[in-house]
Amino acid sequence: MLKNTLFPKKEARLYMAFMHVTFASLLIGGLMGLLQTLSRSGQFKLPFGINYYTILTVHGVILGLVLTTFFIVGFQFALMGKTVGISDKQRKWGWIAFWTMLIGTIIAATTILVGQANVLYTFYAPLRAHAAFYIGLALVIVGSWIAVFVNFRQLYVWKKANPGQKSPLLAFMVTINMAMWFIASLGVATSVLVQFIPWSLGYAATINVLLSRTLFWYFGHPLVYFWLLPAYMAWYAIIPKIIGGKLFSDSLARMSFILLLMFSIPVGFHHQLTEPGIDPTWKFIQVVLTFMVVIPTLMTAFSIFATFEITGRRKGHKGLFGWFKRLPWKDVRFLAPFIGMVAFIPGGAGGIVNASHQMNTLIHNTIWVTGHFHLTVATTVILTFFGIAYWLVPHLTGRRLTPKLNKLGIIQTIIWTVGMTIMSTSMHIQGLLGGPRRSDFSNYAGGEQVSTWISYQVAQAVGGTILFIGIILMIYIFIQLAFFAPRGIQEFPIAEEEVDADPTPKILENWYLWIGITVALILFAYTIPVIDIIKHSPPGSLPFDWPIGR
Amino acid sequence: MHLHKYEKIWLTFGLGSLALFLVIIGFAAFWKGTHPMSHIETIDPQNVEAHESFKPENLGLREVAEGKYAVNIVASAFNYNIGTDADGKPVKKIRVPKGSTVLFQITTKDVVHGFQVAGTNVNMMVEPGHVSRLETVMKNAGEFTVVCNEYCGIGHHQMFATVEVYE
Ligand code: HEM
Ligand SMILES: [Cu+2]
Ligand SMILES: [Cu+2]
């Protein structure tokens, strides 16, 4: 399929539907973020008696679960449409996926907004939200599963039509990400369907808290990889085209995605390191498995910078760093994801601290963690998603990213970088000093420690305000690209292989093998500890409504 | 699959550092005993008083031997019950001399809570049905804020206490 041909209208409409929800979520969630930082500064009170934890739940659910999932499913549909095509029937199922997810979102969001689900996006038992909250979340997941199977089917049909050919790289990557998402979300879906819904409706008297948390984190870590892999797709297979280069290595890209699939799931205990009731040896085993992701991460870093250098040198830029200076800094499609990559360096370093068996105790549940994922998700991933949106949205609407909008995009990127540097750095420092996360403003017992925390919370409000300005600007750019920019053809950039590239080994597409290893690793890491948790479970927990104001 | 020479160097260096790093944390965990808190002991969350340590009269600070202390705490939304003082008032501050060994034992009657003595290595989750237990040496003097760092409801940020380590 030609990259410069636009999608048929009815196809583009499906992909755009996901983008509209994404950017609506950004606005709503971003506003909550701003209110959180203002409230935590101690200088402002939330108006109309709004509860801090209501808006925090909205922020976490809408940005962490809704925005990300909608963008990813929509972007991946567009990638599949471009590389392997979509049939009419598949497109109809795509719409069913969209509506199921949207209805689920609306049900969950309404339940939160009326104050019946102040449980935060992790909804830890035995805090009990209204059943509609869990049902809404379950619908979002079921909707995403429909997308999973449509994507699988798309690749399968293409394979049948092109026997013996290797699948397009981006289609392969989408399939890996969806396989991971499906295997991982089985955990949280089991917990929601078997534990939470019957218990919240009163059919089950009690709930096994530790088991529900273990199932949640079996899902929770791969969730962050589900956010990250689409960014990697852009780094591996789209950015090279934007800077005028070629794919570094098709095989290495596939290999690193396979490793990410294998080592993303059997690692959830690194979120539960300070919990009672879990054998520390199993915690340690999962810590070791967690660190295996260092391998694909280093491979990714290498191939990205190698692409930059090879491309620059081919264009004739000399000297040790000549190629670096000449990267297309003024092209927002490059700059935004590039800053995302840079943010991943401190983000990754922080992640090493978090996952370390012992150092984790220092930062667990402090605001350091919030600083960490605003670098990784809310900068690395989000700036890459913005970088994608700058060309994807006009490509879908038959418009162009004009020089003026490009410039606004660059300003947006800078605002985001400044705001996030301030907010995230002050969160990291406050966290190291013991300041807790997920907490409204409080003087606690007073004293020096607390007043130091508060001064960092004021800095976070400054950063948060700058970030919110960035969000307004991004929404403006999105509306322009969606409805007002001049008509034209915006390129859908997909990098090609070198003409003399090594052939990709067949084994890299042996799905039985890779999914088999993934499942084996999961069974190894979880079977014994989960049996232990079930065998030694204490009396279950009754539901608690009043602590969340119900 | 072809690997570039520089990539081989890069990956060898990376994997070497990773292996060294894992050996260090493994050594610290299994030979030096620095595992994160992972106490395994269950309790009925509806009846925590049945456990010797959490009987109302056993809550709070006790000196168990010369320079050794135990603190028993029952967490509930949004309070740490650290026993009562001589006047029958709830204790909000735990005072221990510098250099003493302190064993924290804590459980919850309702939802999940956190227990962090900010500025020290005491940081653990408190979950219904389980006892969390951690022993540490209070090496530095000062006032340390105890915070609940796991969301437990709309009064979460009002759940705190103080540990004072005096010279
Ligand atoms: C205007 C920009 C943003 C601001 C000012 C902001 C601010 C905050 C603050 C202050 C918190 C922590 C509050 C607490 O622990 O009490 C928070 C939590 C969070 N933020 Fe953001 N944020 C922003 C953007 C984002 C984005 C773009 C994402 C994701 C894509 C995101 C995802 C999250 C998540 C998942 C949480 C955790 C919620 C929880 O702990 O329950 N944020 N944010
Ligand atoms: Cu994780
Ligand atoms: Cu709490």
PDB file of C-alpha atoms and ligand atoms in Angstrom, chain A residues 26 30 33-34 36-37 40 52 56 59-60 63-64 67-68 120-121 367 370 373-374 377-378 382 416 423 427 437-439 464 467-468 471, ligand 1:
ATOM      1  CA  LEU A  26      -6.208  14.692  27.751  1.00  0.00           C
ATOM      2  CA  GLY A  30      -5.049  17.349  32.523  1.00  0.00           C
ATOM      3  CA  GLY A  33      -3.853  17.085  37.261  1.00  0.00           C
ATOM      4  CA  LEU A  34      -3.719  20.852  37.564  1.00  0.00           C
ATOM      5  CA  GLN A  36      -4.341  18.147  42.202  1.00  0.00           C
ATOM      6  CA  THR A  37      -1.129  20.119  42.203  1.00  0.00           C
ATOM      7  CA  ARG A  40      -1.530  19.877  47.258  1.00  0.00           C
ATOM      8  CA  TYR A  52      -9.348  15.454  46.190  1.00  0.00           C
ATOM      9  CA  LEU A  56      -7.326  11.843  41.570  1.00  0.00           C
ATOM     10  CA  HIS A  59      -6.991  11.641  36.624  1.00  0.00           C
ATOM     11  CA  GLY A  60      -5.605   8.108  37.035  1.00  0.00           C
ATOM     12  CA  LEU A  63      -5.140   9.402  31.663  1.00  0.00           C
ATOM     13  CA  GLY A  64      -3.635   6.112  32.796  1.00  0.00           C
ATOM     14  CA  LEU A  67      -6.318   8.009  27.061  1.00  0.00           C
ATOM     15  CA  THR A  68      -3.550   5.459  26.656  1.00  0.00           C
ATOM     16  CA  LEU A 120      -8.231   5.472  42.593  1.00  0.00           C
ATOM     17  CA  TYR A 121      -7.420   3.705  39.384  1.00  0.00           C
ATOM     18  CA  ILE A 367       5.711  10.746  45.603  1.00  0.00           C
ATOM     19  CA  THR A 370       4.609   9.590  40.821  1.00  0.00           C
ATOM     20  CA  PHE A 373       5.897   7.668  35.908  1.00  0.00           C
ATOM     21  CA  HIS A 374       5.303  11.247  34.904  1.00  0.00           C
ATOM     22  CA  VAL A 377       4.429   7.636  30.748  1.00  0.00           C
ATOM     23  CA  ALA A 378       3.547  11.292  30.878  1.00  0.00           C
ATOM     24  CA  ILE A 382       2.971  10.958  25.762  1.00  0.00           C
ATOM     25  CA  TRP A 416       5.872  20.245  28.363  1.00  0.00           C
ATOM     26  CA  MET A 423       7.106  18.887  38.540  1.00  0.00           C
ATOM     27  CA  MET A 427       8.339  14.925  43.139  1.00  0.00           C
ATOM     28  CA  ARG A 437       2.020   9.804  47.132  1.00  0.00           C
ATOM     29  CA  ARG A 438      -1.755   9.795  46.622  1.00  0.00           C
ATOM     30  CA  SER A 439      -2.233  12.328  49.399  1.00  0.00           C
ATOM     31  CA  GLY A 464       1.634  21.537  36.928  1.00  0.00           C
ATOM     32  CA  LEU A 467       1.981  21.602  31.980  1.00  0.00           C
ATOM     33  CA  PHE A 468      -1.652  22.551  31.842  1.00  0.00           C
ATOM     34  CA  ILE A 471      -2.235  20.722  27.360  1.00  0.00           C
TER      35      ILE A 471
HETATM   36  C1  HEM C   1      -1.110  18.632  33.343  1.00  0.00           C
HETATM   37  C2  HEM C   1      -0.381  17.561  33.402  1.00  0.00           C
HETATM   38  C3  HEM C   1      -0.333  16.689  34.606  1.00  0.00           C
HETATM   39  C4  HEM C   1      -0.301  17.057  35.929  1.00  0.00           C
HETATM   40  C5  HEM C   1      -0.256  18.463  36.475  1.00  0.00           C
HETATM   41  C6  HEM C   1      -0.294  15.861  36.706  1.00  0.00           C
HETATM   42  C7  HEM C   1      -0.264  15.816  38.082  1.00  0.00           C
HETATM   43  C8  HEM C   1      -0.371  14.689  38.851  1.00  0.00           C
HETATM   44  C9  HEM C   1      -0.241  14.620  40.274  1.00  0.00           C
HETATM   45  C10 HEM C   1       0.021  15.805  41.184  1.00  0.00           C
HETATM   46  C11 HEM C   1      -0.412  13.330  40.642  1.00  0.00           C
HETATM   47  C12 HEM C   1      -0.239  12.702  42.008  1.00  0.00           C
HETATM   48  C13 HEM C   1      -1.151  13.061  43.009  1.00  0.00           C
HETATM   49  C14 HEM C   1      -1.014  12.259  44.259  1.00  0.00           C
HETATM   50  O1  HEM C   1      -0.273  11.232  44.315  1.00  0.00           O
HETATM   51  O2  HEM C   1      -1.684  12.650  45.216  1.00  0.00           O
HETATM   52  C15 HEM C   1      -0.673  12.578  39.465  1.00  0.00           C
HETATM   53  C16 HEM C   1      -0.923  11.224  39.446  1.00  0.00           C
HETATM   54  C17 HEM C   1      -1.040  10.482  38.284  1.00  0.00           C
HETATM   55  N1  HEM C   1      -0.886  10.943  36.992  1.00  0.00           N
HETATM   56 FE1  HEM C   1      -0.608  12.861  36.430  1.00  0.00          FE
HETATM   57  N2  HEM C   1      -0.335  14.794  35.876  1.00  0.00           N
HETATM   58  C18 HEM C   1      -0.347  15.255  34.575  1.00  0.00           C
HETATM   59  C19 HEM C   1      -0.374  14.508  33.423  1.00  0.00           C
HETATM   60  C20 HEM C   1      -0.492  13.140  33.400  1.00  0.00           C
HETATM   61  C21 HEM C   1      -0.494  12.335  32.205  1.00  0.00           C
HETATM   62  C22 HEM C   1      -0.382  12.886  30.786  1.00  0.00           C
HETATM   63  C23 HEM C   1      -0.633  11.052  32.592  1.00  0.00           C
HETATM   64  C24 HEM C   1      -0.700   9.778  31.817  1.00  0.00           C
HETATM   65  C25 HEM C   1      -0.649   9.639  30.555  1.00  0.00           C
HETATM   66  C26 HEM C   1      -0.744  11.035  34.027  1.00  0.00           C
HETATM   67  C27 HEM C   1      -0.937   9.900  34.777  1.00  0.00           C
HETATM   68  C28 HEM C   1      -1.053   9.870  36.141  1.00  0.00           C
HETATM   69  C29 HEM C   1      -1.345   8.691  36.903  1.00  0.00           C
HETATM   70  C30 HEM C   1      -1.591   7.284  36.356  1.00  0.00           C
HETATM   71  C31 HEM C   1      -1.338   9.068  38.246  1.00  0.00           C
HETATM   72  C32 HEM C   1      -1.536   8.156  39.430  1.00  0.00           C
HETATM   73  C33 HEM C   1      -2.815   8.341  40.093  1.00  0.00           C
HETATM   74  C34 HEM C   1      -2.842   7.575  41.374  1.00  0.00           C
HETATM   75  O3  HEM C   1      -1.807   7.451  42.049  1.00  0.00           O
HETATM   76  O4  HEM C   1      -3.924   7.060  41.694  1.00  0.00           O
HETATM   77  N3  HEM C   1      -0.638  12.328  34.489  1.00  0.00           N
HETATM   78  N4  HEM C   1      -0.630  13.420  38.383  1.00  0.00           N
END
